[in-house]
Every structure is written in structure tokens, then in C-alpha cells.
CSV table of C-alpha atoms in Angstrom, one decimal:
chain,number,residue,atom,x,y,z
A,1363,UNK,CA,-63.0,33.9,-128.3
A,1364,UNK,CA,-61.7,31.8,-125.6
A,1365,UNK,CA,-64.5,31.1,-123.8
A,1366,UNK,CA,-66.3,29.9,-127.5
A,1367,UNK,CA,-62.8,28.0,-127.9
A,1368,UNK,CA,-62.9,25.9,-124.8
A,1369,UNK,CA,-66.7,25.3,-125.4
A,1370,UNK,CA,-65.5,23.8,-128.9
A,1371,UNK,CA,-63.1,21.7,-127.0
A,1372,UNK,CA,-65.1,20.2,-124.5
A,1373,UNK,CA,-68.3,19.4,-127.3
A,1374,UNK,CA,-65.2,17.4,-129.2
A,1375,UNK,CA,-64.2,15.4,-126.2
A,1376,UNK,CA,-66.8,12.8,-126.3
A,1377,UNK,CA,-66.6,12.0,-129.6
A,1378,UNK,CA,-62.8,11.7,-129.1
A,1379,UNK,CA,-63.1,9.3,-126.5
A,1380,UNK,CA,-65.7,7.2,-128.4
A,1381,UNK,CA,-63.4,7.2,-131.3
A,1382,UNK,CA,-60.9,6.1,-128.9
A,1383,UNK,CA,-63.3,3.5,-127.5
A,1384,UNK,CA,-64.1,1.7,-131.0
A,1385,UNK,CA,-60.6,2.1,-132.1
A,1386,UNK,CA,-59.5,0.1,-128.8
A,1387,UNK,CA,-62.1,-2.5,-129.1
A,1388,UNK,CA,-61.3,-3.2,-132.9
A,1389,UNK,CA,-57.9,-3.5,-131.7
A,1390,UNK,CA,-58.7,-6.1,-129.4
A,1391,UNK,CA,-61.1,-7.9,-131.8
A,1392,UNK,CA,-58.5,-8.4,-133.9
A,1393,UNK,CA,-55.9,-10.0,-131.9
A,1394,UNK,CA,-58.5,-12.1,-130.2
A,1395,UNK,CA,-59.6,-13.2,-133.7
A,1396,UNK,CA,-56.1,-14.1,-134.7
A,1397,UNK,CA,-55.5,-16.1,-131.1
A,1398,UNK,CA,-59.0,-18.0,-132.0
A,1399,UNK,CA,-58.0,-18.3,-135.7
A,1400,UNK,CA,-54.7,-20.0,-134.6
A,1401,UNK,CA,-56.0,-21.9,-132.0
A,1402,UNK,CA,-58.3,-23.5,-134.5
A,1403,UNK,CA,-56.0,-24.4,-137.0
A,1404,UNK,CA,-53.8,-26.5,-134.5
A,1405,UNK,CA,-56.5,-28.1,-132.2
A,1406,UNK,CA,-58.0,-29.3,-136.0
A,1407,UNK,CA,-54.8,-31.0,-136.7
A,1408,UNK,CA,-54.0,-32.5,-133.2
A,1409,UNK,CA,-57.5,-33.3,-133.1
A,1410,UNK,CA,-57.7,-35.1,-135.9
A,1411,UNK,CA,-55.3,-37.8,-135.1
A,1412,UNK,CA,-56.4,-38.4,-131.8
A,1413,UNK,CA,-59.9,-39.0,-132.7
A,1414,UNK,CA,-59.2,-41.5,-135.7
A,1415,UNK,CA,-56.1,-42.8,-133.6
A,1416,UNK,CA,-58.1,-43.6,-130.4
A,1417,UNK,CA,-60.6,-46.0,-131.7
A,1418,UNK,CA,-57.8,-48.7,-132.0
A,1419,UNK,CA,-55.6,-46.9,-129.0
A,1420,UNK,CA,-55.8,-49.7,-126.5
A,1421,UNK,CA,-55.5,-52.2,-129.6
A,1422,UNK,CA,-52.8,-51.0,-130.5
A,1423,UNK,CA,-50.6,-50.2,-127.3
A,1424,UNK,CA,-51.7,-54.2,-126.9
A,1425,UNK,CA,-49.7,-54.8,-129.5
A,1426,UNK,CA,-45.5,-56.1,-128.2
A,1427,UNK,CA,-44.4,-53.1,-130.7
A,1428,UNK,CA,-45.9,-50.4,-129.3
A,1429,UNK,CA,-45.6,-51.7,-126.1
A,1430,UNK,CA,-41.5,-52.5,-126.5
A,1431,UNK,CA,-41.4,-48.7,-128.3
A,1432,UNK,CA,-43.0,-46.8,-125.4
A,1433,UNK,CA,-40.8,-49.0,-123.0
A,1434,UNK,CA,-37.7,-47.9,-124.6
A,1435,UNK,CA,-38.8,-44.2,-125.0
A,1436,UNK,CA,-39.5,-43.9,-121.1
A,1437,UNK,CA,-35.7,-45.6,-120.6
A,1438,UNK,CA,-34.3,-43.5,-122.9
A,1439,UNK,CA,-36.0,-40.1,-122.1
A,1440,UNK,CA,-35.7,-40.2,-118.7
A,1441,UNK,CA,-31.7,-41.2,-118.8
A,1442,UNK,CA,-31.1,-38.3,-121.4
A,1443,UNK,CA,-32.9,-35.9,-119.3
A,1444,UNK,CA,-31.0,-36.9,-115.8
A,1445,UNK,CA,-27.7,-36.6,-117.8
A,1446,UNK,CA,-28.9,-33.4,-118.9
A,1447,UNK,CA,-29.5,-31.7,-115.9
A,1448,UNK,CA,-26.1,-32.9,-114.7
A,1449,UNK,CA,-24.6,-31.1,-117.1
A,1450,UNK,CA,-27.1,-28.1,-117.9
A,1451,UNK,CA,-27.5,-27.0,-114.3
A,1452,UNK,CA,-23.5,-25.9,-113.7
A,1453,UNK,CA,-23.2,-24.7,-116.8
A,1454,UNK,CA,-26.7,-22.4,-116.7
A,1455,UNK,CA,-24.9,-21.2,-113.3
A,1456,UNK,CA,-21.3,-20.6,-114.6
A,1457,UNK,CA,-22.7,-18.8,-117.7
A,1458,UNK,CA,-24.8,-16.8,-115.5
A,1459,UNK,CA,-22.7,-16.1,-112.3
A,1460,UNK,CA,-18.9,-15.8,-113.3
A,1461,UNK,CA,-17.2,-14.0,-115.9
A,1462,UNK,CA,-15.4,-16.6,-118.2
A,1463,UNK,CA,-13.6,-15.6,-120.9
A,1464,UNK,CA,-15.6,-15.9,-124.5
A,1465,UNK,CA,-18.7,-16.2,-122.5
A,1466,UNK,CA,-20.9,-15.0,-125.1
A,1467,UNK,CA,-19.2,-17.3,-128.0
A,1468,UNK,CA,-19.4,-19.9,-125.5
A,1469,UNK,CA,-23.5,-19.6,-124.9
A,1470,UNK,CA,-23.8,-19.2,-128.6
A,1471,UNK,CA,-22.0,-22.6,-129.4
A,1472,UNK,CA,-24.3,-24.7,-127.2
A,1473,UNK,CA,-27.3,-22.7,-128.0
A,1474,UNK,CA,-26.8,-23.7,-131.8
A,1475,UNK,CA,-28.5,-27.8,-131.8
A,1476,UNK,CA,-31.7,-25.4,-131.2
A,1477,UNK,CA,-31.5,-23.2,-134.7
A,1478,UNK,CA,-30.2,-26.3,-136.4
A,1479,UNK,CA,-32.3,-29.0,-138.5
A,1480,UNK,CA,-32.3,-31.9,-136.2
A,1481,UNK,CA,-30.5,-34.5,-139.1
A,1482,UNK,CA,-27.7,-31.8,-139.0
A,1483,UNK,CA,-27.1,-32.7,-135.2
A,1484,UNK,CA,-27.7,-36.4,-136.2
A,1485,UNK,CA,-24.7,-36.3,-139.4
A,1486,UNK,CA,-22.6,-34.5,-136.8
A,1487,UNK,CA,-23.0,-37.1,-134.0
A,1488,UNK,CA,-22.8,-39.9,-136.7
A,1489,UNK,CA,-19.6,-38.1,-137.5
A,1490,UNK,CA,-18.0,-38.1,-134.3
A,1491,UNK,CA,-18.6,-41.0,-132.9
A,1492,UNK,CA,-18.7,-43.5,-136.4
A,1493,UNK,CA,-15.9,-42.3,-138.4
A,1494,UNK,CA,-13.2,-40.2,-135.9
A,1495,UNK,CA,-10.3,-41.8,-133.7
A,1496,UNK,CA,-12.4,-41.1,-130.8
A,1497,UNK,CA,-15.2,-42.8,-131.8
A,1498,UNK,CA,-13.2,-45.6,-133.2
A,1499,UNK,CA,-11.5,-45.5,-129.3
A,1500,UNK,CA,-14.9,-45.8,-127.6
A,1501,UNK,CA,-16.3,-48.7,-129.4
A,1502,UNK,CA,-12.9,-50.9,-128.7
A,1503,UNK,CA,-13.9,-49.7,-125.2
A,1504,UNK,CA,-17.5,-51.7,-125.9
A,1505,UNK,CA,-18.6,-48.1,-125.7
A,1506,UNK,CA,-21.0,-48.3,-128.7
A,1507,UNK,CA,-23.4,-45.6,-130.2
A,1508,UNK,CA,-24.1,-46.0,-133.6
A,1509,UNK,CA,-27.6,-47.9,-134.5
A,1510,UNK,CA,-27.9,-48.8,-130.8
A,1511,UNK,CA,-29.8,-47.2,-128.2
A,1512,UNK,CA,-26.6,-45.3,-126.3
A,1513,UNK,CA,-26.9,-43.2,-129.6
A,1514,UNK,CA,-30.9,-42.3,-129.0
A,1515,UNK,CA,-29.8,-41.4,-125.4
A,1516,UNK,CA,-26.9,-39.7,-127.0
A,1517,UNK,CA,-29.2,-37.9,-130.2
A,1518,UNK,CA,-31.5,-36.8,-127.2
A,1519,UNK,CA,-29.3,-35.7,-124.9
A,1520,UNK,CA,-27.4,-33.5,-127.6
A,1521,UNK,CA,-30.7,-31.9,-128.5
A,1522,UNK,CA,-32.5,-31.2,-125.4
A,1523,UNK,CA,-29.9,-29.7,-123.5
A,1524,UNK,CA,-29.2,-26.1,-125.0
A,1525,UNK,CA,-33.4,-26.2,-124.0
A,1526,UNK,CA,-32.5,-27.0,-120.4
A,1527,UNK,CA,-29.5,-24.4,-120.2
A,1528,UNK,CA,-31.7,-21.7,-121.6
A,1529,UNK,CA,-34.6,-22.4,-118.8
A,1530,UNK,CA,-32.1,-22.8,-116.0
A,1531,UNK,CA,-30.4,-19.7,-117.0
A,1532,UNK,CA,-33.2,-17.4,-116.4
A,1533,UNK,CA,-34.3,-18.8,-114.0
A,1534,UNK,CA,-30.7,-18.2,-112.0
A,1535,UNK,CA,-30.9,-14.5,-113.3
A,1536,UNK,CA,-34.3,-13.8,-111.9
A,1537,UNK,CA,-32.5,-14.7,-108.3
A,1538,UNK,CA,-30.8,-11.9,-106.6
A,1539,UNK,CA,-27.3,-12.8,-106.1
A,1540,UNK,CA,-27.4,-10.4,-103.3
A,1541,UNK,CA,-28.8,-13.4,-101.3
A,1542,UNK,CA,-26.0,-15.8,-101.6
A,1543,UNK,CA,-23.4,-13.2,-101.2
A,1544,UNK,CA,-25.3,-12.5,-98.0
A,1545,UNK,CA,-25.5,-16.5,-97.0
A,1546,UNK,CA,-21.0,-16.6,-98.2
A,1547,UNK,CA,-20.4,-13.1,-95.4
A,1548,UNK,CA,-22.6,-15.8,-92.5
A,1549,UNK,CA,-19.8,-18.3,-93.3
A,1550,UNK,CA,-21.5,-20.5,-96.2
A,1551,UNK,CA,-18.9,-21.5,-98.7
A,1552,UNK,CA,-20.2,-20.8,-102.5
A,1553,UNK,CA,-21.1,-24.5,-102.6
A,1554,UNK,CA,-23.4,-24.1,-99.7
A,1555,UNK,CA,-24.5,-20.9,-100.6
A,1556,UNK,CA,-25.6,-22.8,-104.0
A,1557,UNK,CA,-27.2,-25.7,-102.3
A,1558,UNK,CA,-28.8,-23.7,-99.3
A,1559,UNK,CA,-30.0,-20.6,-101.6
A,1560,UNK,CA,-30.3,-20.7,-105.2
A,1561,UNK,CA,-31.3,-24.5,-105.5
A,1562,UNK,CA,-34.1,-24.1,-103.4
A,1563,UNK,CA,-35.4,-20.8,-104.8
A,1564,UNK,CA,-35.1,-22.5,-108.3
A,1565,UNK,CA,-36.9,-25.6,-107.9
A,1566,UNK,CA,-40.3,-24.6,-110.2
A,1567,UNK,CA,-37.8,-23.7,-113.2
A,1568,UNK,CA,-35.4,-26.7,-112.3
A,1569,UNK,CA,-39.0,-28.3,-112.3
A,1570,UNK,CA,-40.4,-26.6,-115.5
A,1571,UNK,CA,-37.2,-27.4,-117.3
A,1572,UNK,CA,-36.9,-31.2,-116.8
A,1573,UNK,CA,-40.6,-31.4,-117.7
A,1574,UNK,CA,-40.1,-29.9,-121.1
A,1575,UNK,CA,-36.6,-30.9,-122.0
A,1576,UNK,CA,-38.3,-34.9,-121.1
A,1577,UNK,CA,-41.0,-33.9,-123.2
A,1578,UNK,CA,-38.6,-32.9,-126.4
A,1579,UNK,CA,-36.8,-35.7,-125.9
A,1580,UNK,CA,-39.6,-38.7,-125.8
A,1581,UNK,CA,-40.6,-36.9,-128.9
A,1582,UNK,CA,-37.0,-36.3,-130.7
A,1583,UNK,CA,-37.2,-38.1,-134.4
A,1584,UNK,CA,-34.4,-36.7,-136.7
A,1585,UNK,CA,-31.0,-36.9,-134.7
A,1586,UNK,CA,-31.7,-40.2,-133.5
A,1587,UNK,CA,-32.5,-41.8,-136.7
A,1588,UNK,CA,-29.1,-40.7,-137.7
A,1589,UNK,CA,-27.4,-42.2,-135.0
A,1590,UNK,CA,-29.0,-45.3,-134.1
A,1591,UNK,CA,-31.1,-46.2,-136.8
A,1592,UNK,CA,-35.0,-46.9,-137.5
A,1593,UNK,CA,-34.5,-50.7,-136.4
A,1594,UNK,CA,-37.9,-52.4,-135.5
A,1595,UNK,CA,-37.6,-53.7,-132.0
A,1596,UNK,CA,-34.2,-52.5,-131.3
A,1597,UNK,CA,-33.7,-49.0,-131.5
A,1598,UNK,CA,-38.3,-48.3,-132.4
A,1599,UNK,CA,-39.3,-45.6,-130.4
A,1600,UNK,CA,-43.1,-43.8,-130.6
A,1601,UNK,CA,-41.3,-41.3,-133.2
A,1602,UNK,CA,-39.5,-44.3,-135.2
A,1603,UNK,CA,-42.3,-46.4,-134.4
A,1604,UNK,CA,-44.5,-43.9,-136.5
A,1605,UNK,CA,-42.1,-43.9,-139.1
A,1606,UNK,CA,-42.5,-47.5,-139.8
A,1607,UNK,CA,-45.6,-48.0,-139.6
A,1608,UNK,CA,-46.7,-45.1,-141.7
A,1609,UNK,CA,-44.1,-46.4,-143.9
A,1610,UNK,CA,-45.6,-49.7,-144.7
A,1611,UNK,CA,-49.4,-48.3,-144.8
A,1612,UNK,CA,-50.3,-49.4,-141.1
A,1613,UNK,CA,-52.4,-46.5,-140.3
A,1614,UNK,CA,-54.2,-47.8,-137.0
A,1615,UNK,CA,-50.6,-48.4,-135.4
A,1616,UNK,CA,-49.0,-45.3,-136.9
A,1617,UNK,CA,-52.2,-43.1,-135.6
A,1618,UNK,CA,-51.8,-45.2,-132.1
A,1619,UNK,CA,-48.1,-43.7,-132.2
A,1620,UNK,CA,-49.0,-40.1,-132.7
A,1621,UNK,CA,-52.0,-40.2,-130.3
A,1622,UNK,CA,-49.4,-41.7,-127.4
A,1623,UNK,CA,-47.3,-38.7,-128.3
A,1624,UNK,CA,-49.6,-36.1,-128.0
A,1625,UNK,CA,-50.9,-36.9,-125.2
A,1626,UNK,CA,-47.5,-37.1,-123.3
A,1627,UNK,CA,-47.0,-33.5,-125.2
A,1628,UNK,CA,-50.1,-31.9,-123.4
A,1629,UNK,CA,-49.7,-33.4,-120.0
A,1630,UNK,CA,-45.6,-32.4,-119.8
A,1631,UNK,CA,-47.0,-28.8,-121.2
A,1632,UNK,CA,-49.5,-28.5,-118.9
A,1633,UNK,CA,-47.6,-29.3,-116.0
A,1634,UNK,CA,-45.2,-26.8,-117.2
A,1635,UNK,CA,-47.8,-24.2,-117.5
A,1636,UNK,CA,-49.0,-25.2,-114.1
A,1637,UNK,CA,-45.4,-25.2,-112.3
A,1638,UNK,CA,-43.9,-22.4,-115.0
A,1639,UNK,CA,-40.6,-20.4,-114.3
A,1640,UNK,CA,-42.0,-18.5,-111.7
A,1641,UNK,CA,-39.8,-17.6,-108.5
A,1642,UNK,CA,-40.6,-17.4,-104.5
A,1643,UNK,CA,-41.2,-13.7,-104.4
A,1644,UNK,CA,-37.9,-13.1,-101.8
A,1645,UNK,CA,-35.7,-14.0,-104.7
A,1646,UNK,CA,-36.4,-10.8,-106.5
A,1647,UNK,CA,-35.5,-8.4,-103.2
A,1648,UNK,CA,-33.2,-5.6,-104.3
């Protein structure tokens, strides 16, 4: 009886593994046919404004409007985004490194501009800086943000950085702090342990972060048109600029808008692909 046992065992094992074998290759079918299926579905839509927006592309960017609203998104971006990284970077490493009181409420607060709809941020910031003492106090100062283009720096800067904090952040987890307690018992202060150590071993997500959080902000729509306004040559970025021109029926420079846009989007993305939030190797000794 054993020996016919085992006999029956070993005639069943082929056909187990060639069950095994088509159930693992429908498996992968199926998620390759969902990557494909989605992949479709968004390169059609991107797709289909570039190639109608790209006949009249150099026409268009011609134009002083488009010109004056890609000037002004660059300025504005780029400002945003070094404020940002001012501010993100000590806060990614204090959230990470010490143990302040409330440091989970804390993280949650700034992390909420991400869940919320962007005109939410926009009524808030309107809010704060239009109708409240404060507000009131700044613009006496000459320290204006509503409907001028400190509030699109403002709108941006509100929106991208719980993005930047959230990159920087693991990117300081994924170094050992082992090495900077190390570099403090040679005689480095914590500054210099900071500047010397975990700088350096954080440049491709310090990298990877300003390249996305530039790339939300050149592209952020709904906060700043609460702020500062949809103003044609004053406060017209490629977003607002889209706005208005899809607004009045002016397809060729509305198209030209989007088609500047995504082409911004896939070289910040690919960059970011390229330079990622990958770490130098010694950052992840034990």
C-alpha cells in the first residue's frame, strides 16, 4: 500500500506543477493586462492634447500671453519651491529625529493641504490673509497677497510643501542615524553632523523632492485662483492661462497651455524616476 501510495503521489506531481504553471501565468496575464489597459487610457488622453495642441505650439508660445504666463510660472514656481525647501527640510528632520511632543498631531496637520480639495486651501488662505487682523497688518506693511502674485507664490507654497516634507522624511529615515551619532562622539556638533552626514547622503531625495514639489507647483490651479485671482496678464499662469482661454472658446491657445504643461510634467517626472529616492548604500549600515 505504500509503495502504490507514493507511486500515486509522484504520477500527480506533474500535473500539479502544470496546474501551478498556468495558474501563475494567468496571474500575470492579468495584471500585465490591467498595467497595459491603464496605460492606454492615460497616454490617449495626454495624447490627445498634445497632438491637436502642437500644430499651433510655436504659434502660440509666440503669442505675449503665453509668453508673459510661462514667465510668471517659472518666477513663481521656482520662488515657492526654494521657500519650501527652507522650511520642509528642518521640519522633515525634527519630525523624524527628535521626540516633540504631539509629534504625530503635528505631522497630521501639515500633511492635511494634500487630502484637501485645492479651493479649500485657496478659501482658507483667502481667509487669513484678506479678512483677519493679520492680514489686514501685512497689507498696511505693503505686504500684499490677495489677487497679486505674492498670493500664487503663497497658494503654491501652501500646497506643495506637506509633498516636500513627506519625501524628505523618508528619505532621512532610510539614513542610519548610527552615522551621525558616530560623526557627534569624533567632535562634530549636530549641526555638522547634519551638514557633513545626512545632507550629503540625502542629496537624490533632496533632488527628487524639489523636482516634483516644482512640478506641482508650475501646475497648481485651484488655491491660487482663490487667492490671487484669474487676472489676464497680471496674475495668468499656464493653469489660469488655460482657464481663460478655454473660457472664451480659444482652443489653439488653451491646447498650447496644456501641451506646455505636460510636457514640463513628463520631463520633472522623468527626472525624478531617473534620480528617485534612492540612498548611497553606506547609509543603510546597521
Amino acid at each position: 500500500m505504500k509503495l502504490s501510495h507514493r507511486f500515486a503521489l509522484r504520477s500527480k506531481l506533474p500535473q500539479a506543477k502544470k496546474f501551478l504553471l498556468l495558474n501563475n501565468r494567468f496571474f500575470q496575464g492579468l495584471i500585465v493586462f490591467i498595467i497595459l489597459l491603464l496605460f492606454i487610457f492615460v497616454f490617449s488622453a495626454l495624447f490627445n492634447i498634445v497632438w491637436k495642441g502642437i500644430a499651433e505650439l510655436a504659434q502660440s508660445i509666440a503669442s505675449q500671453e503665453i509668453q508673459f504666463a510661462i514667465r510668471l510660472s517659472l518666477f513663481t514656481s521656482i520662488t515657492s519651491t526654494l521657500i519650501c525647501i527652507f522650511f520642509a527640510l528642518p521640519v522633515a528632520y525634527g519630525l523624524e529625529r527628535f521626540n516633540i511632543p504631539g509629534k504625530k498631531l503635528i505631522s497630521v496637520i501639515l500633511d492635511i493641504p494634500i487630502s484637501l480639495p485645492p479651493l479649500v486651501c485657496g478659501v482658507a488662505l483667502l481667509l487669513l490673509f484678506g479678512t483677519t487682523e493679520f492680514g489686514t497688518l501685512l497689507a498696511k506693511h505693503g505686504i500684499k497677497f490677495i489677487f497679486s502674485v505674492n498670493g500664487i507664490i503663497l497658494a503654491q507654497f501652501f500646497i506643495i510643501t506637506p509633498y516636500m516634507i513627506r519625501v524628505l522624511k523618508s528619505t532621512i529615515a532610510d539614513i542610519n542615524p548610527r552615522l551621525e551619532f558616530v560623526a557627534r562622539t569624533l567632535g562634530c556638533s549636530q549641526w555638522q553632523a547634519f551638514c557633513k552626514i545626512t545632507l550629503p547622503l540625502a542629496k537624490n531625495g533632496i533632488i527628487a523632492g524639489l523636482v516634483i514639489s516644482w512640478a506641482r507647483a508650475i501646475g497648481e490651479f485651484g488655491c491660487a485662483l482663490m487667492v490671487a485671482g484669474a487676472t489676464r496678464m497680471v496674475t495668468e499662469t499656464l493653469p489660469v492661462a488655460l482657464y481663460l482661454n478655454m473660457a472664451i472658446g480659444d482652443l489653439e491657445m488653451a491646447m498650447a497651455s496644456a501641451t506646455c504643461l505636460i510636457i514640463i510634467s513628463l520631463i520633472s517626472l522623468f527626472i525624478f524616476e531617473m534620480v528617485g529616492v534612492r540612498h548611497i548604500p553606506a547609509s543603510r549600515i546597521n
